[in-house]
XYZ file of C-alpha atoms in Angstrom:
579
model
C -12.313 -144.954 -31.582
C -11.613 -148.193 -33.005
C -14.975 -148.883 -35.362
C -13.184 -150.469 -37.942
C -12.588 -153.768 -35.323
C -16.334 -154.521 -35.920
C -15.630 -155.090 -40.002
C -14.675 -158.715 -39.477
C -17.196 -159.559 -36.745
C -19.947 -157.852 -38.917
C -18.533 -159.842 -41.878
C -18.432 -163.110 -40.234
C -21.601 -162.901 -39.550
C -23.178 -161.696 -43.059
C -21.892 -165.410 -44.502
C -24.701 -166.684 -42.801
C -26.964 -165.310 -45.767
C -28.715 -168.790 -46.172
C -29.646 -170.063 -42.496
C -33.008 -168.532 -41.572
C -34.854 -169.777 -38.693
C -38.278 -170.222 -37.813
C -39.416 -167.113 -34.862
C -37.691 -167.996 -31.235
C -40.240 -165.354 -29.329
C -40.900 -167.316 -26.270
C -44.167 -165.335 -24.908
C -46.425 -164.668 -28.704
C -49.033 -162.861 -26.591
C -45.753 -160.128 -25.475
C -43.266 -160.594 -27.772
C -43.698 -161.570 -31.084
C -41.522 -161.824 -34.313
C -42.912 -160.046 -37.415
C -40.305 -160.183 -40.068
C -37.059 -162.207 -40.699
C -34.144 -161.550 -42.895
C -31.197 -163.144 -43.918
C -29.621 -160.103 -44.346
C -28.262 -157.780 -41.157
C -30.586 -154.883 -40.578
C -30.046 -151.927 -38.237
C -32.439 -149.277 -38.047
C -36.823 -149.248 -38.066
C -39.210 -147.183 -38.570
C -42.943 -147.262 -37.948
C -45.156 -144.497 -39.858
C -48.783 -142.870 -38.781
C -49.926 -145.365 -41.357
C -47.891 -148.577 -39.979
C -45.842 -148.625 -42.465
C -42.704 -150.441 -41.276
C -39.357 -149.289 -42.963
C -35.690 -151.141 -42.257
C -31.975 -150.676 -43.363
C -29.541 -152.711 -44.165
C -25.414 -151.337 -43.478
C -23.669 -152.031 -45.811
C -20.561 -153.668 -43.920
C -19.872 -156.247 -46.489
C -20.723 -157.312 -49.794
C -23.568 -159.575 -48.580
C -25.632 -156.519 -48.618
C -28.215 -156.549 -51.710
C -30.521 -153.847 -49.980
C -29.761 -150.714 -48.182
C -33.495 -149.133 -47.587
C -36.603 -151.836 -47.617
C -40.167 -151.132 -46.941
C -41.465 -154.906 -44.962
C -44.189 -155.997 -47.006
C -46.386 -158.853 -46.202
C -42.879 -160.008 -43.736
C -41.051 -159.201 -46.523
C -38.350 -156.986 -47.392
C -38.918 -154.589 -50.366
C -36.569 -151.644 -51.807
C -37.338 -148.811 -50.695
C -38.480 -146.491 -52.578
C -36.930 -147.690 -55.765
C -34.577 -150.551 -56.619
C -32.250 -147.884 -58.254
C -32.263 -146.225 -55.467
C -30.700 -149.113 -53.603
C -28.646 -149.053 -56.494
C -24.451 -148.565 -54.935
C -23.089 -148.317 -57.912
C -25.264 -144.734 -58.482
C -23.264 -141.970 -57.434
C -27.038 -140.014 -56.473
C -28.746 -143.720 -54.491
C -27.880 -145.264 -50.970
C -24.350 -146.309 -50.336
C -23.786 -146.998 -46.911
C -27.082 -146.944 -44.827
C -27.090 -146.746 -40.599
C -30.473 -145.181 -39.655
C -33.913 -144.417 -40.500
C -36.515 -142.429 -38.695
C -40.108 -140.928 -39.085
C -40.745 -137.790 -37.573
C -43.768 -136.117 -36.312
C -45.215 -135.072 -39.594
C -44.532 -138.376 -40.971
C -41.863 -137.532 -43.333
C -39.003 -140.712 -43.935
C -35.367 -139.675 -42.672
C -32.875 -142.086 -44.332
C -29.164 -140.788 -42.520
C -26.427 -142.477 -45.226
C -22.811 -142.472 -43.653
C -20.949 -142.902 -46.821
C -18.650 -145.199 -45.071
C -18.805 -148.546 -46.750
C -17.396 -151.589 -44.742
C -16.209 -148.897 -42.387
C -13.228 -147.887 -45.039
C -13.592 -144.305 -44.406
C -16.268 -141.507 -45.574
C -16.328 -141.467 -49.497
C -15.655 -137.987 -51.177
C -19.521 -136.800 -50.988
C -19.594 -137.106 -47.431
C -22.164 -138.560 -44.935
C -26.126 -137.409 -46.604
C -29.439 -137.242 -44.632
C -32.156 -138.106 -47.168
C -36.173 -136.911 -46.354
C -38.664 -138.684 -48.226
C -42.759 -137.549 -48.090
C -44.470 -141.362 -47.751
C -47.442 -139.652 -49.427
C -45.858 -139.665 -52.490
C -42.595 -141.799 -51.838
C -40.503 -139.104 -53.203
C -37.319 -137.564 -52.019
C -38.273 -134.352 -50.720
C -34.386 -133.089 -49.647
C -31.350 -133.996 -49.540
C -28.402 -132.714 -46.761
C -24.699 -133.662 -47.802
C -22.311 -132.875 -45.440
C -18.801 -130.676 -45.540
C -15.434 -131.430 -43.850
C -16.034 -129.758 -40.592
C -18.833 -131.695 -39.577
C -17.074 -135.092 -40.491
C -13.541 -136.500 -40.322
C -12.117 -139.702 -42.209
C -13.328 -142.303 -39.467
C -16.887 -140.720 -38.695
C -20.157 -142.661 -38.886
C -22.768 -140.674 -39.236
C -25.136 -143.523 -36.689
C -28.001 -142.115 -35.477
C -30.931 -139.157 -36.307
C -33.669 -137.560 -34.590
C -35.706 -134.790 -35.933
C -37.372 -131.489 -34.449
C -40.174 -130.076 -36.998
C -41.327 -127.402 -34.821
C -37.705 -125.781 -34.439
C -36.532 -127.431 -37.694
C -33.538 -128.888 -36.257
C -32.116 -132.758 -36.747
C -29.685 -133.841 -34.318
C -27.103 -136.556 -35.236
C -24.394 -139.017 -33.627
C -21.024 -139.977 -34.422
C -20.005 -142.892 -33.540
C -17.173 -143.554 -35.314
C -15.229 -140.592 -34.097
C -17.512 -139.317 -31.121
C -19.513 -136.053 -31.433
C -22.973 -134.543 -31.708
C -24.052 -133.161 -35.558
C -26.613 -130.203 -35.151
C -28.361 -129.674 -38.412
C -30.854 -126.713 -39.176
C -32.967 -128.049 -41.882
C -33.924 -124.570 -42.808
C -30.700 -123.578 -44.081
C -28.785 -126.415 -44.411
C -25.986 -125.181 -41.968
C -24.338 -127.955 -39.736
C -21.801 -128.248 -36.690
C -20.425 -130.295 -34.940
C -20.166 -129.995 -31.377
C -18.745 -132.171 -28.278
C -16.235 -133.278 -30.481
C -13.548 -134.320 -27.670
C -15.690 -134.458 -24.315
C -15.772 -137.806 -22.522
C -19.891 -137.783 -23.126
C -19.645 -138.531 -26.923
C -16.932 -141.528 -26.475
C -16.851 -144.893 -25.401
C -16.013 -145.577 -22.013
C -14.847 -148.987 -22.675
C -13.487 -151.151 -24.929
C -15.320 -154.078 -24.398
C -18.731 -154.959 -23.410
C -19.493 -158.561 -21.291
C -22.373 -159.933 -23.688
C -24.274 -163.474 -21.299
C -20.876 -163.352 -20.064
C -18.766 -163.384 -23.261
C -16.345 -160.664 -24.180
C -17.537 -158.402 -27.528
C -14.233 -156.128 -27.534
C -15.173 -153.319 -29.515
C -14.901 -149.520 -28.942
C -18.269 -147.416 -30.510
C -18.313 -143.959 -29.525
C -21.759 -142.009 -29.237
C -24.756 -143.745 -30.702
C -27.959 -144.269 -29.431
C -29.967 -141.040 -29.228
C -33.441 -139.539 -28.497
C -35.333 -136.377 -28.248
C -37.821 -135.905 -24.854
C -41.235 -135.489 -25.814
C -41.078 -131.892 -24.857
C -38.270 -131.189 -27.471
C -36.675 -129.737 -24.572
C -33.506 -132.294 -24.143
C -31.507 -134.501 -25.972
C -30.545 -138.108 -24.653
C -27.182 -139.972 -25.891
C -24.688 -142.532 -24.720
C -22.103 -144.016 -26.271
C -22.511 -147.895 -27.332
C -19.840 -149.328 -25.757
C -20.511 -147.213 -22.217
C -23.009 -147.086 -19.407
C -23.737 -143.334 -19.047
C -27.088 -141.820 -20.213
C -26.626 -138.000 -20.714
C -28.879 -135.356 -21.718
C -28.268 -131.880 -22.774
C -30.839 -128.985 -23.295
C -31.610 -128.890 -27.217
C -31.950 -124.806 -26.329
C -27.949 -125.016 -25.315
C -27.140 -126.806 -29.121
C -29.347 -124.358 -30.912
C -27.179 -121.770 -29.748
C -25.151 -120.318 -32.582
C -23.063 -118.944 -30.704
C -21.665 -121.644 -28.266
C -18.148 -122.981 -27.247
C -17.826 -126.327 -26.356
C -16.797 -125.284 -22.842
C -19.882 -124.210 -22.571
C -22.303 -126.931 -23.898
C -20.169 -129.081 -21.832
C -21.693 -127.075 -18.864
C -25.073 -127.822 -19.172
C -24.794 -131.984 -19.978
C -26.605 -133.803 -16.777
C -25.486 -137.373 -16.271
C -29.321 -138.589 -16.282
C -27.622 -142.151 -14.720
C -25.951 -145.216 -15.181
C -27.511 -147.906 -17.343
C -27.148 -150.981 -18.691
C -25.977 -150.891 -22.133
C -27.820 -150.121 -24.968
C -27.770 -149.426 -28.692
C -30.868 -147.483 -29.550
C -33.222 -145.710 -27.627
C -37.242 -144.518 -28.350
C -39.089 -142.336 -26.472
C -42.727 -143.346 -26.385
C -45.978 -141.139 -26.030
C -45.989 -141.484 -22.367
C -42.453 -140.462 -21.880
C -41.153 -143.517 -21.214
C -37.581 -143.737 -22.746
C -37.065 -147.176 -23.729
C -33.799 -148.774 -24.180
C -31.765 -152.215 -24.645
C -29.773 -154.111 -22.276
C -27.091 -155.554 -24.643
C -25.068 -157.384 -21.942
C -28.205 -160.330 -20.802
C -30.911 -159.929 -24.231
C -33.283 -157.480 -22.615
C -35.241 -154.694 -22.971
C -34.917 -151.797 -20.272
C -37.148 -148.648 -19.579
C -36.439 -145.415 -17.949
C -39.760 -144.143 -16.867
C -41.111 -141.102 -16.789
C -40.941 -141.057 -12.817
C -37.325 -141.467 -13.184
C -36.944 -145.414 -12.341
C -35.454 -147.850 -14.241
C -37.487 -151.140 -15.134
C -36.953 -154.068 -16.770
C -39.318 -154.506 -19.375
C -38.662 -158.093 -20.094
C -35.549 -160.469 -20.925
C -35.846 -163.265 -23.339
C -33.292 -165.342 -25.527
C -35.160 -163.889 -28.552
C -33.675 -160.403 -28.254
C -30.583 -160.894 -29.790
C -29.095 -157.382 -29.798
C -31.890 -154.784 -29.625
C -30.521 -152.154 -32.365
C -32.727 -149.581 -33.116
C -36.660 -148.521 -31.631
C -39.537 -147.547 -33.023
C -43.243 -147.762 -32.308
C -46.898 -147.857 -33.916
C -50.055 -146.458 -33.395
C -51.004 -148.755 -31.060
C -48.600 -147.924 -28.812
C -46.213 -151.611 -29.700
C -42.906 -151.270 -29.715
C -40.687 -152.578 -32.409
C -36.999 -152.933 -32.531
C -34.745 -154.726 -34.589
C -32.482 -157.648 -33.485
C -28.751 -157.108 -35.531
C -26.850 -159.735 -33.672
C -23.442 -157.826 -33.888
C -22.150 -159.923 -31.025
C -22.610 -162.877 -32.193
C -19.829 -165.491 -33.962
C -21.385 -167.104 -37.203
C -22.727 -170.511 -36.000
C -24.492 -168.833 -33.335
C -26.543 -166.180 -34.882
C -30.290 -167.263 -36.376
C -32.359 -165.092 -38.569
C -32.284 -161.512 -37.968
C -35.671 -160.408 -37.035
C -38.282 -157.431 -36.254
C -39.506 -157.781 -33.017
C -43.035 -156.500 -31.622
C -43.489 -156.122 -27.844
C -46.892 -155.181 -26.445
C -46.273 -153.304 -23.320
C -49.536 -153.824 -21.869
C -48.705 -157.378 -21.755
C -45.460 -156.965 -19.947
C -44.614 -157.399 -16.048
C -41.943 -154.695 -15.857
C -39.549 -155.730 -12.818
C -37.548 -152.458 -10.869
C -34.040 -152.554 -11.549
C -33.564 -151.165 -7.535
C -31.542 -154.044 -5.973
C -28.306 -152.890 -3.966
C -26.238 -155.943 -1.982
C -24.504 -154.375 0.894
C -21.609 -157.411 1.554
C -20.442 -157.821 5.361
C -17.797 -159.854 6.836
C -18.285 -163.263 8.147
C -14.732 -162.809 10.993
C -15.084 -162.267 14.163
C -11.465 -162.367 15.617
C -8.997 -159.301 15.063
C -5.842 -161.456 14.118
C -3.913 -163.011 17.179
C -4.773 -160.454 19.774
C -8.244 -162.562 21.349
C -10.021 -159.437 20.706
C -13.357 -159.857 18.610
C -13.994 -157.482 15.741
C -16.834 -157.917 12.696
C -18.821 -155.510 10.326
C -18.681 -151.758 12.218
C -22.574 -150.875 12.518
C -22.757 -147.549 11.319
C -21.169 -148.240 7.949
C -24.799 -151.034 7.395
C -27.083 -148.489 9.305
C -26.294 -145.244 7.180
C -25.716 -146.707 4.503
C -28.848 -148.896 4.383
C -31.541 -146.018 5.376
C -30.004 -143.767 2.743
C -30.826 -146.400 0.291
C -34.142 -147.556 1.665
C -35.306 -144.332 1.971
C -34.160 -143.596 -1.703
C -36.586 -146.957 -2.989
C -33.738 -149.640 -3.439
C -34.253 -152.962 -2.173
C -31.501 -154.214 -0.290
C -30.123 -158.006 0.294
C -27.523 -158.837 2.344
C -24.770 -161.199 1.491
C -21.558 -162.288 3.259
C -18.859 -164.676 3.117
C -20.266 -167.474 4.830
C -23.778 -166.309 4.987
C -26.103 -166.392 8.484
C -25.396 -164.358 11.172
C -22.377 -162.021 11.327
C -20.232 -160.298 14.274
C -20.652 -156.878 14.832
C -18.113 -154.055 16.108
C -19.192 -150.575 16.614
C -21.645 -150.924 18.524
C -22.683 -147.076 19.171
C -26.695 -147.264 20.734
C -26.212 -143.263 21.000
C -26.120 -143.367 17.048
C -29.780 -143.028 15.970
C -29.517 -144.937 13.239
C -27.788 -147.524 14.891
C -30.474 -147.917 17.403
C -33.177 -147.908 14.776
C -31.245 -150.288 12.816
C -31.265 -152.998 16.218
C -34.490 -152.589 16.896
C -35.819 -152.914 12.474
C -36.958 -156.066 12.867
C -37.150 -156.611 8.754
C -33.621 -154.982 8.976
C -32.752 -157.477 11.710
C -33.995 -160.334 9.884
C -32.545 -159.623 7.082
C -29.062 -159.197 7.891
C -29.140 -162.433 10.405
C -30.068 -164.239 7.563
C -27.297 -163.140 5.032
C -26.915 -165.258 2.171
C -23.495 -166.932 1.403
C -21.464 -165.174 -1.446
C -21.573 -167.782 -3.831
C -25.324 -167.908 -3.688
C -25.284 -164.236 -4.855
C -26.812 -163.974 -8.368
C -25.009 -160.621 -10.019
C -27.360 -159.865 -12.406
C -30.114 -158.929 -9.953
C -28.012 -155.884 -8.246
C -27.352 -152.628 -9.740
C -24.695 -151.956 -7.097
C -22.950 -153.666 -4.496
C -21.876 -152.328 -1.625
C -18.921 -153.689 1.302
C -19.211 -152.716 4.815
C -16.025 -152.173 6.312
C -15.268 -153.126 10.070
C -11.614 -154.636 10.820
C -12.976 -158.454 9.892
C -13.338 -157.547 6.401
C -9.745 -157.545 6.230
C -9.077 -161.585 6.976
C -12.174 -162.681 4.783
C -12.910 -160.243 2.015
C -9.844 -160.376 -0.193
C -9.537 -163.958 -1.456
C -13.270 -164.364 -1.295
C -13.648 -165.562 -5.557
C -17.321 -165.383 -5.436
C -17.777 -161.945 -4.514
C -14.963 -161.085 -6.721
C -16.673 -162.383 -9.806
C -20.335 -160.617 -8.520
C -17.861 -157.506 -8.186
C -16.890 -157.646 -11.909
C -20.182 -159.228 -13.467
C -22.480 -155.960 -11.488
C -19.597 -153.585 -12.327
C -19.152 -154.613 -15.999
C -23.291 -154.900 -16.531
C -23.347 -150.956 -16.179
C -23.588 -151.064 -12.521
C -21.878 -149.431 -8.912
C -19.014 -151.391 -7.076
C -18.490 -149.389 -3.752
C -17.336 -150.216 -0.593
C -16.419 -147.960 3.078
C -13.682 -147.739 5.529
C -11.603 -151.298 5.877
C -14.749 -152.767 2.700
C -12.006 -151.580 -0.067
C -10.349 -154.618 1.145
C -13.040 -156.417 -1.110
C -11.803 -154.801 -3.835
C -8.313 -155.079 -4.069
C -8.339 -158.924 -5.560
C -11.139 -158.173 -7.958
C -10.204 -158.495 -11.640
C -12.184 -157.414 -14.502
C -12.624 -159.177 -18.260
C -9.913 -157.846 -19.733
C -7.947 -159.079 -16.587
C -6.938 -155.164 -15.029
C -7.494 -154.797 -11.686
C -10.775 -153.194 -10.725
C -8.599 -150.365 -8.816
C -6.369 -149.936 -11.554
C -6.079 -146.070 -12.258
C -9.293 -144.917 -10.380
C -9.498 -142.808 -8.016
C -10.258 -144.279 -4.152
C -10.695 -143.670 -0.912
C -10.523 -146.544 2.216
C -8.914 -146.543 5.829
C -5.675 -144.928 5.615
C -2.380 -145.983 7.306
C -2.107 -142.750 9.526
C -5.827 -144.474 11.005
C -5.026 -147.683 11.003
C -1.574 -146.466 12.924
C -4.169 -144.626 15.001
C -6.035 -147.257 15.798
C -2.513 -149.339 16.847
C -3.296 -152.050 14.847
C -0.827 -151.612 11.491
C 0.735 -155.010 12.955
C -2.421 -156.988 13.721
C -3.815 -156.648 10.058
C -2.976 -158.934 7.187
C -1.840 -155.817 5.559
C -1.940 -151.943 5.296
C -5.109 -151.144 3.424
C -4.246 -148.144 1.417
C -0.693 -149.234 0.521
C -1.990 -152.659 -0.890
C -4.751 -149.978 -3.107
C -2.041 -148.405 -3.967
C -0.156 -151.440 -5.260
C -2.939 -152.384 -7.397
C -2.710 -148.805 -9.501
C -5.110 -147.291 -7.535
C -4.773 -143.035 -7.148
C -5.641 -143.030 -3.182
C -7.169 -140.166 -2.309
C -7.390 -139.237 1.721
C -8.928 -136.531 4.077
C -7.676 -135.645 7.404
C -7.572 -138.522 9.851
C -10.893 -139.680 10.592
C -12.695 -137.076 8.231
C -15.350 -137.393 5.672
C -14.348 -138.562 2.252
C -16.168 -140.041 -0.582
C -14.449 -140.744 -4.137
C -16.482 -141.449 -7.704
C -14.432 -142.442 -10.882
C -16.065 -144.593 -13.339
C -18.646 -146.203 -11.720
C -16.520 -146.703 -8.369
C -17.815 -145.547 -5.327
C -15.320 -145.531 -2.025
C -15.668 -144.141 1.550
C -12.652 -142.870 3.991
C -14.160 -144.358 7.071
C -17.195 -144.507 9.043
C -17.839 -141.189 9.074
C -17.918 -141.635 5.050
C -20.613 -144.170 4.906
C -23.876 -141.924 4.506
C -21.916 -139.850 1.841
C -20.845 -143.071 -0.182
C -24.580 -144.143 -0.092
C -26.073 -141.162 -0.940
C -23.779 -140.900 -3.686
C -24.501 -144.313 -5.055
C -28.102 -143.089 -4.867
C -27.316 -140.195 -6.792
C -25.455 -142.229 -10.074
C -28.468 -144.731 -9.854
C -31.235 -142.187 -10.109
C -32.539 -139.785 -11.925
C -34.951 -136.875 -10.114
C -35.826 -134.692 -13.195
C -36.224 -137.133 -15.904
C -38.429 -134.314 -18.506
């Protein structure tokens, strides 16, 4: 966990205390900005009563406010100025989060970790206040198992009917499970992969924010039944039954047993569920706002210059949803006024985030031998009725675009035959569009077709290289079958590793291509050249079934791999039981 690489980013940014701008929502009847500050804020909350509460971290000294209460657009202490007092060893210190729960109650979650130096010697506190009265109604402090030197206490969500809060670390990755009964804490998850980042970087409209933030956003189903997290600087949503953390008698082991990877998203910082059990989300990497709904798919909500970092979610009786707009990625002369944003859904044209290019090869000629070669049929067909039939929309791209050879030909194949005879498959494939007409951000996976041709045209190919690293490093699938890993072995990601580079893969082996008597036609031996990119090649027997997953990379054996690579792919990009 390396938090404490956001301190001069954050503090950069806070000099900008004087430049406030005039509201930059492009659409007022959709999205609309309802409060500016010159001051970084974080965290919202919207009561029964509208009432619209914000805090302000305090990661530098340009900080006057930690709690406010937006008044008239205005930001005003909250509940008292002594309480936003620092220099009061009983008021706010170090502010991440605030949340109203069901019975309307203000949740103020203080990490005690000012400018990220480390947790002060009272230890992270979780304040309640009753907005009847404005009056602290409890306070939780903390002891030293459920927090180490480096945690931020980030993120709270609250259970009144089992009496439970559940809280995120994201400074040193874990899950806090508090019983508000008692007062009795644990900590739990405290070194599984769920609760930390995946990455150390994040590729924000194509600029690198290098930053590692372990789990963060969280949010409790409507049914109190599951909890969702990720990690900020990652792409997996995961849930875990709440009945699981309640357990008092639990080992880690076994909570790790019942986590479901719900799927793989775009990045995001906060997340709300709404009354209709929508779970609503950021997309961090291209200034949107992304939905998981109820039925399980994954919409875009809508995208717009204005959202400048969606940080935290909350919503008012009229079923609007506000977030906050923090600008963490942002260098100093780019960043405008920090600002509350409202979005009326009704007014939105949510677009399905269910594109999947499947890449073929352009070459028709195997080497120097006169024989012809192409994209092998089987590894399009499977693969493409897996994912039509699973509701993704699929484009097809290649090299040089138009009409590509084809090898395999196999009309005892059923799905080959239906696939010659589709006329919107035929159409669409005959009219492939040239790689460097590809537009990444519209795919949520990419997919290469192998067939021996791949092997002249896919490697040094630069523009599906760069779709390659823009769709993988947006939170989506890279995959590719049989002789298609030779698409991958070029492709470089932002911090310049190869995509390969210590993942597991699969791809035609040389014991095939040696069957196959062609390890001296091709430019070079497919799994060796994997291999010399870091890659940890996995194989099954010769011309057996095998499909690899690690981190977001999907990779088939051979042809016989291709429906299993698909339906895999359709398996990380999906979620079946989303309540």
């Amino acid at each position: 966990m390396q938090i404490k690489k956001l301190l001069p980013i954050l503090l950069a940014g806070l000099l900008l205390s004087s430049c406030q701008q005039e509201p930059t929502a492009k659409n007022s009847k959709a999205v609309e900005a309802i409060a500016q500050s010159k001051h970084q804020w974080t965290g919202i909350a919207v009561s029964n009563s509208n009432r619209i509460f914000v805090n302000f971290p305090f990661w530098s000294d340009n900080t006057p406010v930690s709690v406010a209460e937006i008044v008239d657009g205005k930001a005003v202490p909250y509940p008292t100025k002594n309480w936003n007092n620092r220099k009061k060893p009983d008021g706010f210190l170090a502010v991440q989060s605030v949340f109203i729960d069901s019975n309307n109650n203000l949740w103020v979650l203080d990490t005690r970790n000012p400018r990220f130096s480390g947790v002060d010697s009272i230890g992270p506190v979780l304040y309640r206040f009753n907005l009847q009265t404005d009056q602290l109604v409890k306070q939780y402090n903390f002891n030293n198992n459920h927090f180490v030197q480096n945690s931020y206490f980030n993120d709270v969500r609250i259970d009144n009917e089992k009496q439970t809060a559940y809280i995120t670390d994201s400074g040193d990755g874990a899950l806090i499970v508090l019983n508000l009964k008692t007062g009795n804490a644990k900590r739990v998850l405290n070194n599984h992969p769920a609760t930390h980042a995946e990455t150390d970087y994040l590729m924000i409209n194509d600029k690198m924010w290098k930053n590692s933030v372990d789990a963060d956003g969280i949010a409790l189903s409507p049914d109190r039944k599951h909890l969702f997290f990720t990690a900020l600087s990652g792409h997996t949503l995961y849930r875990i039954p709440t009945r699981a953390l309640l357990k008092t008698l639990i080992t880690d082991n076994e909570l790790a047993a019942s986590i479901d990877t719900v799927m793989h998203i775009p990045a995001t910082d906060g997340m709300l569920f709404d009354d209709k059990g929508n779970l609503w989300m950021g997309g961090l990497e291209n200034n949107s706002i992304n939905v998981l709904q109820k039925n399980g798919n994954l919409v875009q909500m809508v995208q717009d210059s204005v959202i400048r970092w969606a940080d935290s979610f909350s919503k008012d009786t009229a079923g609007n949803i506000l977030f906050t707009t923090s600008q963490i990625h942002l260098q100093p002369e780019n960043k405008k006024a920090y600002e509350v944003i409202k979005l009326k859904p009704s007014r939105l044209n949510p677009a399905p985030l269910n594109k999947i290019l499947m890449v073929i090869t352009s070459h028709g000629l195997l080497g120097e031998t006169g024989d012809s070669t192409g994209y092998y049929l089987s590894e399009v067909s499977h693969a493409y009725y897996t994912f039509k039939e699973a509701g993704f929309q699929i484009t097809f791209a290649s090299p040089e675009g138009g009409k590509s050879p084809i090898d395999g030909k196999n009309m005892k194949d059923p799905l080959n035959k239906k696939f010659m005879t589709d006329k919107t498959a035929q159409k669409a494939i005959q009219n492939a569009i040239p790689a460097n007409e590809v537009n990444p951000s519209d795919y949520r996976a990419i997919y290469y077709a192998g067939g021996h041709g791949t092997m002249w045209d896919f490697p040094q190919n630069s523009a599906l290289q760069t779709a390659s690293k823009k769709i993988y490093e947006n939170g989506g699938i890279v995959s590719a079958v049989c002789h298609g890993p030779s698409g991958l072995v070029n492709i470089k990601l932002s911090d310049n590793n190869y995509l390969v580079n210590n993942k597991t893969v699969a791809g035609f082996t040389n014991e095939e291509e040696h069957a196959a008597g062609l390890e001296a036609v091709v430019p070079f031996l497919l799994e060796s050249k994997l291999k010399t990119r870091g890659a940890k090649f996995e194989e099954a027997p010769i011309f057996q079934e095998k499909v690899v997953s690690d981190q977001r990379l999907v990779t088939g054996q051979n042809p016989a791999s291709a429906k299993g690579a698909a339906e895999q792919i359709v398996r990380v990009l999906t979620f079946k039981n989303p309540q």
